[in-house]
Amino acid sequence: MNLPNKAVICEVGPRDGLQNEKKLILTEQKVNLVKGCIDAGIKIIEIGSFVNPRATPQMADTAEVLRGVGKVSGVEFRALVPNVRGAERAIEAGIGKIKLTASASESHNRNNFNKTPLESVRGFADCVKLAKDAGIPLSAAIGTAFGCPFEGVVSLGQVEYMARSFIDLGITEISMSDTTGMAHPLQVYTQCAAMRKAFPQVKWVLHFHNTRNMALANIFAGLMAGVTWFDGSFAGLGGCPFAPGASGNVATEDILNMFAGMGVETGVDIDKMIAVARLAREYVGHETESGVLKAGKTTDLAPFTKCAQS
Amino acid sequence: MNLPNKAVICEVGPRDGLQNEKKLILTEQKVNLVKGCIDAGIKIIEIGSFVNPRATPQMADTAEVLRGVGKVSGVEFRALVPNVRGAERAIEAGIGKIKLTASASESHNRNNFNKTPLESVRGFADCVKLAKDAGIPLSAAIGTAFGCPFEGVVSLGQVEYMARSFIDLGITEISMSDTTGMAHPLQVYTQCAAMRKAFPQVKWVLHFHNTRNMALANIFAGLMAGVTWFDGSFAGLGGCPFAPGASGNVATEDILNMFAGMGVETGVDIDKMIAVARLAREYVGHETESGVLKAGKTTDLAPFTKCAQS
């Protein structure tokens, strides 16, 4: 088996992890978390979004978080941007990369944005122009790239269509996002291989949720298909509050633990990342489903106990 | 990618799932669960163990459970047996298969059984003779086959040694058990490929725990390496009570959900299995980390809601 021996982790905890938390996380706390990620060696951080603060109050302070962290050489801060107003705010705040998103599933895109996927992407033309004029690079995320909670199956054709639409806007860093944790590893492998072949100019990123316990299986499959950029969320934070019990994003520290075993280098210090994850969990005030936070790294040895399983 | 299109699920919920539960599960409840598994299409059930009832009170009624279920054509009931006394009780109770276990790690085996692995296997000679004379087939489980919580790394050589020792006793159905959830998929793939090559006469079984969220990744890897027999536990029950927060066995319904997506047939009805898992969870009186029990099958569609992730 020929696995890549390097991968890149994009930390989305500050945005995808925190955006729906019930408890309001303070700007200072977010700055601490972001600085912790940087200290751990993370080079790409999705630091927040520039969406309507009334709709997503948790993200209202993204500009302040950016300011609080400051510019850091070699670290890219990206933010999710929904429209021109968001792009203007992001550029003014000094963002390093703007991320646009639309869903491969029409039902899901209409539900979230009141538009068809094509309308969404076409609507981004102005954002793209703004970003280009300001010299800010762009990336895109295709939501429901492996399945839609409303429609069910999402075809490869639908995903290719989205990719092509973003490429037409000049965007060549594209994330396939398993928004509600429906992907299975064979599908991920097949789709990634196909998309890499169809669009060799694209830097592919994978974004998985551990809703049905397949996130790491899917990452393994993506790696086998040659994708090496993965989103992770500290402590496995994130997930929709309206889907009770649904698991969150794949935990960054869980990815690092698996990669450590498999000899995939990321440049990220897992122990420092675990400390960030613990801090995040402390801030949000609840447990998460991170395996490593509960059970330790694979390499942590247990003291002799009556029962280490039998 | 050439995956097998059939696999066999061995349901270990009644033994590995229930043996350490705080709440005493009634014999009648166990019988209900076992009957539910049979109705769902499970053909191999680890119905309990014949260990010292003072040490493991939850397993004291295994003979009664067997009696309550009765003989079922085409369904194999197996039980974990630690010694001659256990073998006698198992045979008397009408067990269909006796399973012996020892750990690849000496530290772990000493901790659990006060013997070296070799002493354990040699000590099984009498059990094996009893079983053979009674016409009862045998299987074996190699514990800590992918890592030991005390020692850390377990070498392929240690696992091969255990396999050879069991084969010398005439046992050719052998489970590699990731007792404390330390395996990662590349390791599983490599080890399974190696063991299948070294011992082509063996029917290999894989037993994973989802301690660090890699159980399904490991099953996927095992499948790729050609292993098609997997233990699962309804609702993902099981796991050591002394390792706080440590996740349990991989949930049978999670395996079925992944296999359904990948086109791997098991002959098991996932909806019926989900019902059994819900019942098991009701009996034990606590939540578990089964993805499917929390979020539904991948194919369950969501009603239109404000947020199906964004």
Coordinates of C-alpha atoms in Angstrom, one line a residue:
Chain A
M1 CA 0.0 0.0 0.0
N2 CA 1.5 3.3 -1.1
L3 CA 0.4 6.1 1.2
P4 CA 1.6 9.7 1.0
N5 CA 4.1 10.4 3.8
K6 CA 3.0 14.0 4.3
A7 CA -0.3 15.7 4.8
V8 CA -1.6 19.1 5.6
I9 CA -4.1 19.8 8.4
C10 CA -6.4 22.8 8.0
E11 CA -7.8 23.7 11.4
V12 CA -11.5 24.7 11.2
G13 CA -12.3 24.6 14.9
P14 CA -12.5 28.4 15.2
R15 CA -15.2 28.5 12.5
D16 CA -16.9 25.2 11.9
G17 CA -16.2 24.1 15.5
L18 CA -17.5 27.2 17.3
Q19 CA -20.1 28.7 15.1
N20 CA -23.1 26.8 16.5
E21 CA -22.0 26.6 20.2
K22 CA -24.7 27.6 22.6
K23 CA -22.2 29.2 25.0
L24 CA -20.7 32.4 23.6
I25 CA -17.0 32.0 23.3
L26 CA -15.1 35.2 24.1
T27 CA -12.8 36.9 21.5
E28 CA -9.9 36.5 23.9
Q29 CA -10.6 32.8 24.2
K30 CA -10.7 32.4 20.5
V31 CA -7.4 34.2 20.2
N32 CA -5.9 31.8 22.8
L33 CA -7.1 28.8 20.7
V34 CA -5.8 30.2 17.5
K35 CA -2.4 31.0 19.0
G36 CA -2.3 27.5 20.5
C37 CA -2.9 26.0 17.1
I38 CA -0.1 28.1 15.6
D39 CA 2.2 27.1 18.4
A40 CA 1.3 23.4 17.7
G41 CA 2.5 23.9 14.1
I42 CA -0.8 24.4 12.2
K43 CA -0.3 26.5 9.1
I44 CA -3.8 26.9 7.8
I45 CA -6.5 28.1 10.2
E46 CA -10.2 28.8 9.3
I47 CA -10.4 31.6 11.8
G48 CA -14.1 32.5 11.5
S49 CA -16.6 33.7 9.0
F50 CA -18.0 37.0 7.8
V51 CA -21.6 36.2 7.8
N52 CA -24.6 38.1 9.1
P53 CA -23.9 38.4 12.9
R54 CA -27.6 38.2 13.7
A55 CA -27.8 34.8 12.0
T56 CA -24.6 33.5 13.4
P57 CA -23.7 35.5 16.5
Q58 CA -20.8 33.3 17.4
M59 CA -18.9 34.6 14.4
A60 CA -19.6 38.3 14.9
D61 CA -16.1 38.9 16.2
T62 CA -14.0 37.3 13.5
A63 CA -12.3 40.6 12.6
E64 CA -11.4 41.1 16.3
V65 CA -10.0 37.6 16.5
L66 CA -7.8 38.3 13.5
R67 CA -6.6 41.5 15.1
G68 CA -5.9 39.8 18.3
V69 CA -3.8 37.2 16.7
G70 CA -2.0 39.5 14.3
K71 CA -0.2 38.5 11.2
V72 CA 2.0 35.4 11.5
S73 CA 4.5 34.6 8.9
G74 CA 3.9 31.3 7.2
V75 CA 0.4 30.9 8.6
E76 CA -2.7 31.4 6.5
F77 CA -5.9 32.7 8.0
R78 CA -9.0 31.9 6.0
A79 CA -12.6 32.8 6.5
L80 CA -15.9 31.7 5.1
V81 CA -17.6 34.5 3.2
P82 CA -21.2 34.3 1.9
N83 CA -21.4 37.5 -0.2
V84 CA -19.9 40.8 -1.2
R85 CA -20.5 42.4 2.1
G86 CA -18.7 39.6 3.9
A87 CA -15.9 39.8 1.4
E88 CA -15.5 43.5 2.0
R89 CA -15.4 43.0 5.8
A90 CA -12.9 40.1 5.4
I91 CA -10.5 42.1 3.2
E92 CA -10.7 45.1 5.5
A93 CA -9.9 42.8 8.4
G94 CA -6.8 41.5 6.7
I95 CA -7.9 38.0 5.9
G96 CA -5.4 35.7 4.2
K97 CA -7.8 33.7 2.1
I98 CA -11.5 33.9 1.4
K99 CA -13.5 30.6 1.2
L100 CA -16.8 30.4 -0.6
T101 CA -19.2 27.6 -0.3
A102 CA -22.2 26.1 -2.1
S103 CA -23.8 22.6 -1.9
A104 CA -23.8 20.0 -4.6
S105 CA -27.3 19.2 -3.6
E106 CA -29.9 21.7 -4.8
S107 CA -32.2 20.9 -1.9
H108 CA -29.5 21.6 0.6
N109 CA -28.3 24.7 -1.1
R110 CA -31.9 26.1 -1.3
N111 CA -32.4 25.3 2.4
N112 CA -29.3 27.1 3.4
F113 CA -29.0 29.9 0.9
N114 CA -32.4 30.2 -0.9
K115 CA -30.6 29.6 -4.3
T116 CA -29.8 26.8 -6.7
P117 CA -26.1 25.8 -6.6
L118 CA -25.6 27.5 -9.9
E119 CA -27.2 30.7 -8.7
S120 CA -24.9 30.6 -5.6
V121 CA -21.7 30.2 -7.7
R122 CA -22.7 32.8 -10.2
G123 CA -23.5 35.1 -7.3
F124 CA -19.9 34.8 -6.2
A125 CA -18.5 36.5 -9.3
D126 CA -18.5 39.9 -7.5
C127 CA -16.8 38.4 -4.4
V128 CA -14.2 36.9 -6.6
K129 CA -13.5 40.2 -8.4
L130 CA -13.2 42.0 -5.1
A131 CA -10.8 39.4 -3.7
K132 CA -8.7 39.4 -6.9
D133 CA -8.5 43.1 -6.9
A134 CA -7.3 43.1 -3.3
G135 CA -4.8 40.3 -4.0
I136 CA -6.5 37.9 -1.7
P137 CA -6.5 34.2 -2.8
L138 CA -9.7 32.1 -2.8
S139 CA -10.8 28.6 -2.0
A140 CA -14.1 26.9 -2.3
A141 CA -16.0 24.2 -0.5
I142 CA -18.6 21.9 -2.1
G143 CA -21.1 21.0 0.6
T144 CA -23.0 17.7 0.6
A145 CA -20.2 16.4 -1.7
F146 CA -20.9 12.8 -0.6
G147 CA -24.6 12.8 0.1
C148 CA -27.4 15.1 1.1
P149 CA -29.5 14.7 4.2
F150 CA -32.6 15.8 2.3
E151 CA -32.1 14.2 -1.1
G152 CA -29.9 11.2 -0.3
V153 CA -27.5 10.3 -3.0
V154 CA -25.4 13.0 -4.6
S155 CA -24.0 12.0 -7.9
L156 CA -20.4 12.4 -9.0
G157 CA -21.8 14.5 -11.8
Q158 CA -23.3 17.0 -9.4
V159 CA -19.9 17.3 -7.6
E160 CA -18.1 17.7 -10.9
Y161 CA -20.5 20.4 -11.9
M162 CA -19.8 22.3 -8.8
A163 CA -16.0 21.9 -9.2
R164 CA -16.2 23.1 -12.8
S165 CA -18.3 26.1 -11.7
F166 CA -15.7 27.1 -9.1
I167 CA -12.8 26.5 -11.5
D168 CA -14.6 28.8 -14.0
L169 CA -14.3 31.5 -11.3
G170 CA -10.6 30.9 -11.2
I171 CA -10.6 28.9 -7.9
T172 CA -8.4 25.9 -7.8
E173 CA -8.3 25.0 -4.1
I174 CA -11.5 23.1 -3.5
S175 CA -12.8 21.2 -0.6
M176 CA -15.2 18.3 -0.8
S177 CA -17.2 18.4 2.3
D178 CA -19.2 15.5 3.8
T179 CA -21.5 18.0 5.5
T180 CA -23.6 15.5 7.5
G181 CA -21.3 12.5 7.7
M182 CA -22.8 10.3 5.0
A183 CA -19.6 9.3 3.1
H184 CA -18.2 5.8 3.2
P185 CA -14.6 5.0 2.4
L186 CA -15.1 3.2 -0.9
Q187 CA -17.1 6.2 -2.1
V188 CA -14.4 8.6 -0.9
Y189 CA -11.7 6.7 -2.6
T190 CA -13.5 6.4 -5.9
Q191 CA -14.7 10.0 -5.9
C192 CA -11.3 11.4 -5.0
A193 CA -9.6 9.4 -7.6
A194 CA -12.1 10.5 -10.2
M195 CA -11.9 14.2 -9.3
R196 CA -8.1 14.2 -9.1
K197 CA -8.1 12.7 -12.6
A198 CA -10.8 15.0 -14.0
F199 CA -9.3 18.2 -12.5
P200 CA -5.5 17.7 -12.1
Q201 CA -5.1 21.5 -11.6
V202 CA -7.1 21.5 -8.4
K203 CA -5.7 21.2 -4.9
W204 CA -8.3 19.0 -3.2
V205 CA -9.2 19.2 0.4
L206 CA -11.4 16.8 2.3
H207 CA -13.7 17.8 5.2
F208 CA -15.3 15.0 7.1
H209 CA -17.8 14.6 10.0
N210 CA -17.7 11.7 12.3
T211 CA -21.5 11.4 12.5
R212 CA -21.5 7.7 11.7
N213 CA -18.0 6.9 12.9
M214 CA -16.5 6.8 9.4
A215 CA -14.4 10.1 9.4
L216 CA -11.0 8.5 9.9
A217 CA -11.9 5.6 7.5
N218 CA -12.8 8.3 4.9
I219 CA -9.6 10.2 5.6
F220 CA -7.6 6.9 5.1
A221 CA -9.5 6.4 1.8
G222 CA -8.7 10.0 0.7
L223 CA -5.1 9.5 1.5
M224 CA -5.0 6.3 -0.6
A225 CA -6.5 8.2 -3.5
G226 CA -3.8 10.8 -3.2
V227 CA -5.5 13.6 -1.4
T228 CA -3.3 15.1 1.3
W229 CA -5.2 18.2 2.7
F230 CA -7.7 17.6 5.4
D231 CA -9.9 19.8 7.6
G232 CA -10.0 18.9 11.3
S233 CA -11.6 20.6 14.2
F234 CA -10.0 20.7 17.7
A235 CA -11.7 18.4 20.1
G236 CA -14.1 17.4 17.3
L237 CA -16.2 20.4 17.8
G238 CA -18.9 21.3 15.4
G239 CA -22.1 19.7 14.0
C240 CA -25.6 20.9 13.8
P241 CA -27.5 21.6 17.0
F242 CA -30.8 20.6 15.3
A243 CA -29.6 17.1 14.7
P244 CA -29.6 15.9 18.3
G245 CA -26.7 13.5 19.1
A246 CA -25.1 13.9 15.7
S247 CA -21.4 13.9 16.0
G248 CA -19.2 16.7 15.1
N249 CA -16.3 17.3 12.8
V250 CA -13.5 14.8 12.8
A251 CA -11.2 15.8 15.7
T252 CA -7.8 17.2 14.6
E253 CA -6.1 15.3 17.4
D254 CA -7.7 12.0 16.2
I255 CA -6.4 12.6 12.7
L256 CA -2.9 13.3 14.1
N257 CA -3.0 10.2 16.2
M258 CA -3.9 8.0 13.2
F259 CA -1.3 9.7 11.0
A260 CA 1.4 9.3 13.6
G261 CA 0.8 5.5 13.5
M262 CA 0.8 5.5 9.7
G263 CA 4.0 7.6 9.4
V264 CA 2.2 10.5 7.7
E265 CA 4.0 13.7 8.7
T266 CA 2.0 16.9 9.3
G267 CA 4.5 19.1 11.1
V268 CA 1.9 19.4 13.9
D269 CA 2.8 18.6 17.5
I270 CA 0.1 16.3 18.7
D271 CA 0.6 16.9 22.4
K272 CA 0.3 20.7 21.9
M273 CA -2.8 20.1 19.7
I274 CA -4.3 17.9 22.5
A275 CA -3.7 20.8 24.9
V276 CA -5.5 23.2 22.5
A277 CA -8.4 20.7 22.2
R278 CA -8.7 20.4 26.0
L279 CA -8.8 24.2 26.3
A280 CA -11.5 24.4 23.6
R281 CA -13.5 21.8 25.5
E282 CA -13.1 23.8 28.7
Y283 CA -14.3 26.9 26.9
V284 CA -17.4 25.3 25.4
G285 CA -18.2 23.6 28.6
H286 CA -19.2 20.1 27.3
E287 CA -17.8 16.8 26.3
T288 CA -17.0 15.9 22.7
E289 CA -16.4 12.6 20.9
S290 CA -12.7 13.0 20.3
G291 CA -11.2 9.6 20.8
V292 CA -7.8 10.9 21.9
L293 CA -9.2 13.3 24.4
K294 CA -11.1 10.4 26.0
A295 CA -8.6 7.6 25.8
G296 CA -5.2 9.3 25.1
K297 CA -2.9 8.8 22.1
T298 CA -2.3 5.2 20.9
T299 CA 1.3 5.6 22.2
D300 CA 0.2 6.5 25.8
L301 CA 0.8 3.6 28.0
A302 CA -1.6 2.6 30.7
P303 CA -0.6 1.8 34.3
F304 CA -1.1 -1.7 35.3
T305 CA -4.7 -2.1 36.2
K306 CA -7.1 -4.8 37.0
C307 CA -8.6 -4.6 33.6
A308 CA -7.0 -3.4 30.4
Q309 CA -9.7 -5.3 28.6
S310 CA -9.9 -9.0 28.6
Chain B
M1 CA -10.3 -1.1 -5.5
N2 CA -11.3 -4.7 -5.2
L3 CA -13.3 -5.3 -2.1
P4 CA -15.0 -8.5 -1.1
N5 CA -18.7 -8.3 -1.7
K6 CA -19.6 -10.5 1.2
A7 CA -18.7 -10.5 4.9
V8 CA -19.8 -12.3 8.0
I9 CA -20.7 -10.5 11.2
C10 CA -20.1 -12.3 14.6
E11 CA -22.2 -10.7 17.2
V12 CA -20.3 -10.5 20.5
G13 CA -22.7 -8.1 22.3
P14 CA -24.0 -10.8 24.7
R15 CA -20.5 -11.5 25.9
D16 CA -18.1 -8.7 25.2
G17 CA -20.8 -6.2 25.3
L18 CA -22.5 -7.1 28.5
Q19 CA -19.8 -8.7 30.7
N20 CA -18.7 -5.5 32.4
E21 CA -22.0 -3.7 32.6
K22 CA -22.8 -2.2 36.0
K23 CA -26.4 -3.0 35.8
L24 CA -27.2 -6.7 36.0
I25 CA -29.0 -7.8 32.8
L26 CA -31.6 -10.4 33.3
T27 CA -31.4 -13.8 31.6
E28 CA -34.8 -13.1 30.0
Q29 CA -33.4 -9.8 28.6
K30 CA -30.4 -11.6 27.2
V31 CA -32.6 -14.2 25.6
N32 CA -34.6 -11.4 23.9
L33 CA -31.4 -9.8 22.6
V34 CA -30.1 -13.1 21.2
K35 CA -33.4 -13.9 19.6
G36 CA -33.5 -10.4 18.1
C37 CA -30.0 -11.0 16.6
I38 CA -31.1 -14.3 15.1
D39 CA -34.2 -12.7 13.7
A40 CA -32.0 -10.0 12.1
G41 CA -30.0 -12.7 10.3
I42 CA -26.9 -13.0 12.5
K43 CA -25.5 -16.5 12.2
I44 CA -22.7 -16.4 14.8
I45 CA -23.4 -15.2 18.3
E46 CA -20.9 -15.1 21.2
I47 CA -23.6 -15.8 23.7
G48 CA -21.6 -15.5 26.9
S49 CA -18.6 -17.0 28.7
F50 CA -18.0 -19.8 31.2
V51 CA -15.7 -18.0 33.5
N52 CA -15.7 -17.8 37.3
P53 CA -19.1 -16.2 38.2
R54 CA -17.6 -14.4 41.2
A55 CA -15.1 -12.7 38.9
T56 CA -17.6 -11.9 36.2
P57 CA -21.1 -12.1 37.6
Q58 CA -22.7 -10.8 34.4
M59 CA -21.8 -14.1 32.7
A60 CA -23.0 -16.4 35.4
D61 CA -26.2 -17.3 33.5
T62 CA -24.7 -18.2 30.1
A63 CA -26.0 -21.8 30.4
E64 CA -29.5 -20.4 31.2
V65 CA -29.4 -18.0 28.2
L66 CA -28.4 -20.9 25.9
R67 CA -31.3 -22.9 27.3
G68 CA -33.7 -20.0 26.9
V69 CA -32.8 -19.5 23.3
G70 CA -32.7 -23.2 22.4
K71 CA -31.0 -24.8 19.4
V72 CA -31.4 -22.8 16.2
S73 CA -30.6 -24.4 12.9
G74 CA -27.8 -22.6 11.0
V75 CA -26.9 -20.4 14.0
E76 CA -23.7 -21.0 15.9
F77 CA -23.5 -20.1 19.6
R78 CA -20.0 -19.7 20.8
A79 CA -18.7 -19.0 24.3
L80 CA -15.4 -17.8 25.8
V81 CA -13.9 -20.5 27.9
P82 CA -10.8 -19.9 30.2
N83 CA -10.1 -23.4 31.5
V84 CA -11.2 -27.0 31.7
R85 CA -13.9 -26.3 34.2
G86 CA -15.4 -23.7 31.9
A87 CA -15.1 -26.1 28.9
E88 CA -17.0 -28.8 30.9
R89 CA -19.8 -26.4 31.7
A90 CA -19.9 -25.1 28.2
I91 CA -20.2 -28.6 26.7
E92 CA -22.8 -29.6 29.2
A93 CA -24.8 -26.5 28.4
G94 CA -24.8 -27.4 24.7
I95 CA -22.5 -24.7 23.3
G96 CA -21.8 -24.8 19.6
K97 CA -18.2 -23.5 19.6
I98 CA -15.7 -22.9 22.3
K99 CA -13.4 -19.9 22.1
L100 CA -10.1 -19.7 23.9
T101 CA -8.1 -16.5 24.3
A102 CA -4.6 -15.4 25.2
S103 CA -2.8 -12.1 24.5
A104 CA 0.2 -11.6 22.2
S105 CA 1.6 -9.3 24.8
E106 CA 3.2 -11.0 27.8
S107 CA 2.4 -8.1 30.2
H108 CA -1.2 -8.1 29.2
N109 CA -1.5 -11.9 29.5
R110 CA 0.2 -11.9 32.9
N111 CA -2.1 -9.1 34.1
N112 CA -5.2 -10.9 33.0
F113 CA -4.3 -14.6 33.5
N114 CA -1.1 -14.7 35.6
K115 CA 0.6 -16.7 32.9
T116 CA 2.9 -16.1 29.9
P117 CA 1.1 -16.4 26.6
L118 CA 2.9 -19.8 26.0
E119 CA 1.7 -21.0 29.4
S120 CA -1.8 -20.0 28.5
V121 CA -1.9 -21.8 25.2
R122 CA -0.2 -24.9 26.6
G123 CA -2.7 -24.8 29.4
F124 CA -5.5 -25.1 26.8
A125 CA -4.4 -28.6 25.7
D126 CA -6.9 -30.2 28.1
C127 CA -9.8 -27.9 27.0
V128 CA -9.0 -28.8 23.4
K129 CA -9.1 -32.5 24.1
L130 CA -12.4 -32.2 26.0
A131 CA -13.9 -30.2 23.1
K132 CA -12.6 -32.6 20.5
D133 CA -13.9 -35.6 22.3
A134 CA -17.3 -33.9 22.6
G135 CA -17.3 -33.0 18.9
I136 CA -17.3 -29.2 19.7
P137 CA -15.3 -27.0 17.3
L138 CA -12.9 -24.4 18.6
S139 CA -11.8 -20.9 17.8
A140 CA -9.1 -18.7 19.3
A141 CA -8.7 -15.0 19.9
I142 CA -5.3 -13.3 20.1
G143 CA -5.7 -10.3 22.4
T144 CA -3.6 -7.1 22.0
A145 CA -2.9 -8.3 18.5
F146 CA -2.3 -4.7 17.3
G147 CA -0.8 -3.1 20.5
C148 CA -0.7 -3.5 24.2
P149 CA -1.8 -0.8 26.7
F150 CA 1.1 -1.8 29.0
E151 CA 3.9 -2.6 26.6
G152 CA 3.0 -0.5 23.6
V153 CA 4.1 -2.0 20.3
V154 CA 3.3 -5.6 19.7
S155 CA 5.3 -7.1 16.9
L156 CA 4.1 -9.2 14.0
G157 CA 6.4 -11.9 15.3
Q158 CA 4.5 -12.0 18.6
V159 CA 1.2 -12.4 16.8
E160 CA 2.5 -15.0 14.5
Y161 CA 3.8 -16.9 17.5
M162 CA 0.4 -16.9 19.1
A163 CA -1.2 -18.0 15.8
R164 CA 1.3 -20.8 15.4
S165 CA 0.6 -22.0 19.0
F166 CA -3.1 -22.1 18.4
I167 CA -2.7 -23.9 15.1
D168 CA -0.5 -26.4 16.8
L169 CA -3.6 -27.2 19.0
G170 CA -5.6 -27.8 15.9
I171 CA -7.4 -24.5 15.9
T172 CA -7.8 -22.7 12.5
E173 CA -10.4 -20.1 13.3
I174 CA -8.4 -17.2 14.8
S175 CA -9.4 -13.7 15.8
M176 CA -7.0 -10.9 15.9
S177 CA -8.3 -8.6 18.6
D178 CA -7.5 -5.0 19.0
T179 CA -8.3 -5.2 22.7
T180 CA -7.8 -1.5 23.6
G181 CA -8.4 0.2 20.3
M182 CA -4.8 0.9 19.3
A183 CA -4.7 -0.4 15.8
H184 CA -4.5 1.9 12.8
P185 CA -5.6 1.0 9.3
L186 CA -2.2 0.7 7.6
Q187 CA -1.1 -1.6 10.3
V188 CA -4.3 -3.7 10.0
Y189 CA -3.9 -4.0 6.3
T190 CA -0.2 -5.0 6.5
Q191 CA -0.7 -7.4 9.3
C192 CA -3.8 -9.1 7.8
A193 CA -2.0 -9.5 4.5
A194 CA 1.0 -11.0 6.2
M195 CA -1.0 -13.3 8.4
R196 CA -3.2 -14.5 5.5
K197 CA -0.1 -15.3 3.5
A198 CA 1.8 -17.0 6.4
F199 CA -1.2 -19.1 7.5
P200 CA -3.5 -19.7 4.5
Q201 CA -5.3 -22.5 6.3
V202 CA -6.7 -20.1 8.9
K203 CA -10.1 -18.4 8.9
W204 CA -9.2 -14.9 10.2
V205 CA -11.6 -12.8 12.2
L206 CA -11.1 -9.2 13.3
H207 CA -12.3 -7.7 16.5
F208 CA -12.0 -3.9 16.9
H209 CA -12.7 -1.3 19.5
N210 CA -13.6 2.2 18.6
T211 CA -11.5 3.7 21.4
R212 CA -9.7 6.2 19.1
N213 CA -12.4 6.3 16.4
M214 CA -10.6 4.0 14.0
A215 CA -12.7 0.8 14.2
L216 CA -14.4 1.3 10.9
A217 CA -11.2 2.4 9.2
N218 CA -9.6 -0.8 10.5
I219 CA -12.5 -2.9 9.3
F220 CA -12.1 -1.3 5.9
A221 CA -8.4 -2.0 5.9
G222 CA -9.1 -5.6 6.9
L223 CA -11.6 -6.0 4.1
M224 CA -9.0 -4.7 1.6
A225 CA -6.6 -7.3 2.9
G226 CA -9.1 -10.0 2.3
V227 CA -10.4 -10.6 5.8
T228 CA -14.2 -11.0 5.8
W229 CA -15.2 -12.1 9.3
F230 CA -15.7 -9.3 11.8
D231 CA -16.9 -9.1 15.4
G232 CA -19.4 -6.4 16.3
S233 CA -21.3 -5.6 19.4
F234 CA -24.9 -4.3 19.4
A235 CA -25.0 -0.6 20.2
G236 CA -21.2 -0.6 20.5
L237 CA -21.4 -2.0 24.1
G238 CA -18.3 -3.2 25.8
G239 CA -15.1 -1.7 26.9
C240 CA -13.3 -1.6 30.2
P241 CA -14.9 0.2 33.1
F242 CA -11.5 1.0 34.5
A243 CA -10.5 3.1 31.5
P244 CA -12.9 6.0 32.0
G245 CA -14.4 7.4 28.8
A246 CA -12.8 4.7 26.6
S247 CA -15.1 3.8 23.8
G248 CA -16.5 0.3 23.4
N249 CA -16.6 -2.3 20.7
V250 CA -17.4 -1.3 17.2
A251 CA -21.1 -1.2 16.9
T252 CA -22.6 -3.9 14.8
E253 CA -25.1 -1.5 13.3
D254 CA -22.2 0.9 12.3
I255 CA -20.5 -1.9 10.5
L256 CA -23.7 -2.8 8.7
N257 CA -24.2 0.8 7.7
M258 CA -20.8 1.1 6.2
F259 CA -21.1 -2.2 4.5
A260 CA -24.4 -1.3 3.0
G261 CA -22.8 1.8 1.4
M262 CA -19.9 -0.3 0.1
G263 CA -22.1 -3.1 -1.3
V264 CA -20.8 -5.7 1.1
E265 CA -23.5 -8.2 1.8
T266 CA -23.9 -9.7 5.2
G267 CA -27.3 -11.2 5.2
V268 CA -28.2 -9.1 8.2
D269 CA -31.1 -6.8 8.2
I270 CA -29.8 -3.5 9.5
D271 CA -33.2 -2.2 10.6
K272 CA -33.8 -5.2 12.8
M273 CA -30.3 -5.0 14.1
I274 CA -30.9 -1.3 15.0
A275 CA -34.0 -2.4 17.0
V276 CA -31.9 -5.0 18.9
A277 CA -29.3 -2.3 19.6
R278 CA -31.9 0.1 20.9
L279 CA -33.3 -2.7 23.1
A280 CA -29.8 -3.4 24.4
R281 CA -29.3 0.2 25.2
E282 CA -32.6 0.3 27.0
Y283 CA -31.6 -2.7 29.1
V284 CA -28.2 -1.3 30.1
G285 CA -29.7 2.1 30.8
H286 CA -27.0 4.3 29.3
E287 CA -26.0 5.9 26.0
T288 CA -23.3 4.5 23.8
E289 CA -21.2 5.7 20.9
S290 CA -23.0 3.9 18.1
G291 CA -23.1 6.4 15.2
V292 CA -26.2 4.9 13.7
L293 CA -28.2 4.9 17.0
K294 CA -27.5 8.6 17.3
A295 CA -27.7 9.8 13.8
G296 CA -29.6 7.1 11.9
K297 CA -28.4 5.1 8.8
T298 CA -26.7 7.0 6.0
T299 CA -29.8 6.3 3.9
D300 CA -32.3 7.9 6.4
L301 CA -33.4 11.2 5.0
A302 CA -33.8 14.2 7.2
P303 CA -36.9 16.4 7.2
F304 CA -36.3 19.9 6.0
T305 CA -34.8 21.7 8.9
K306 CA -33.3 25.1 9.5
C307 CA -29.9 23.6 9.7
A308 CA -28.7 20.4 8.1
Q309 CA -25.2 21.7 8.5
S310 CA -23.9 24.7 6.7

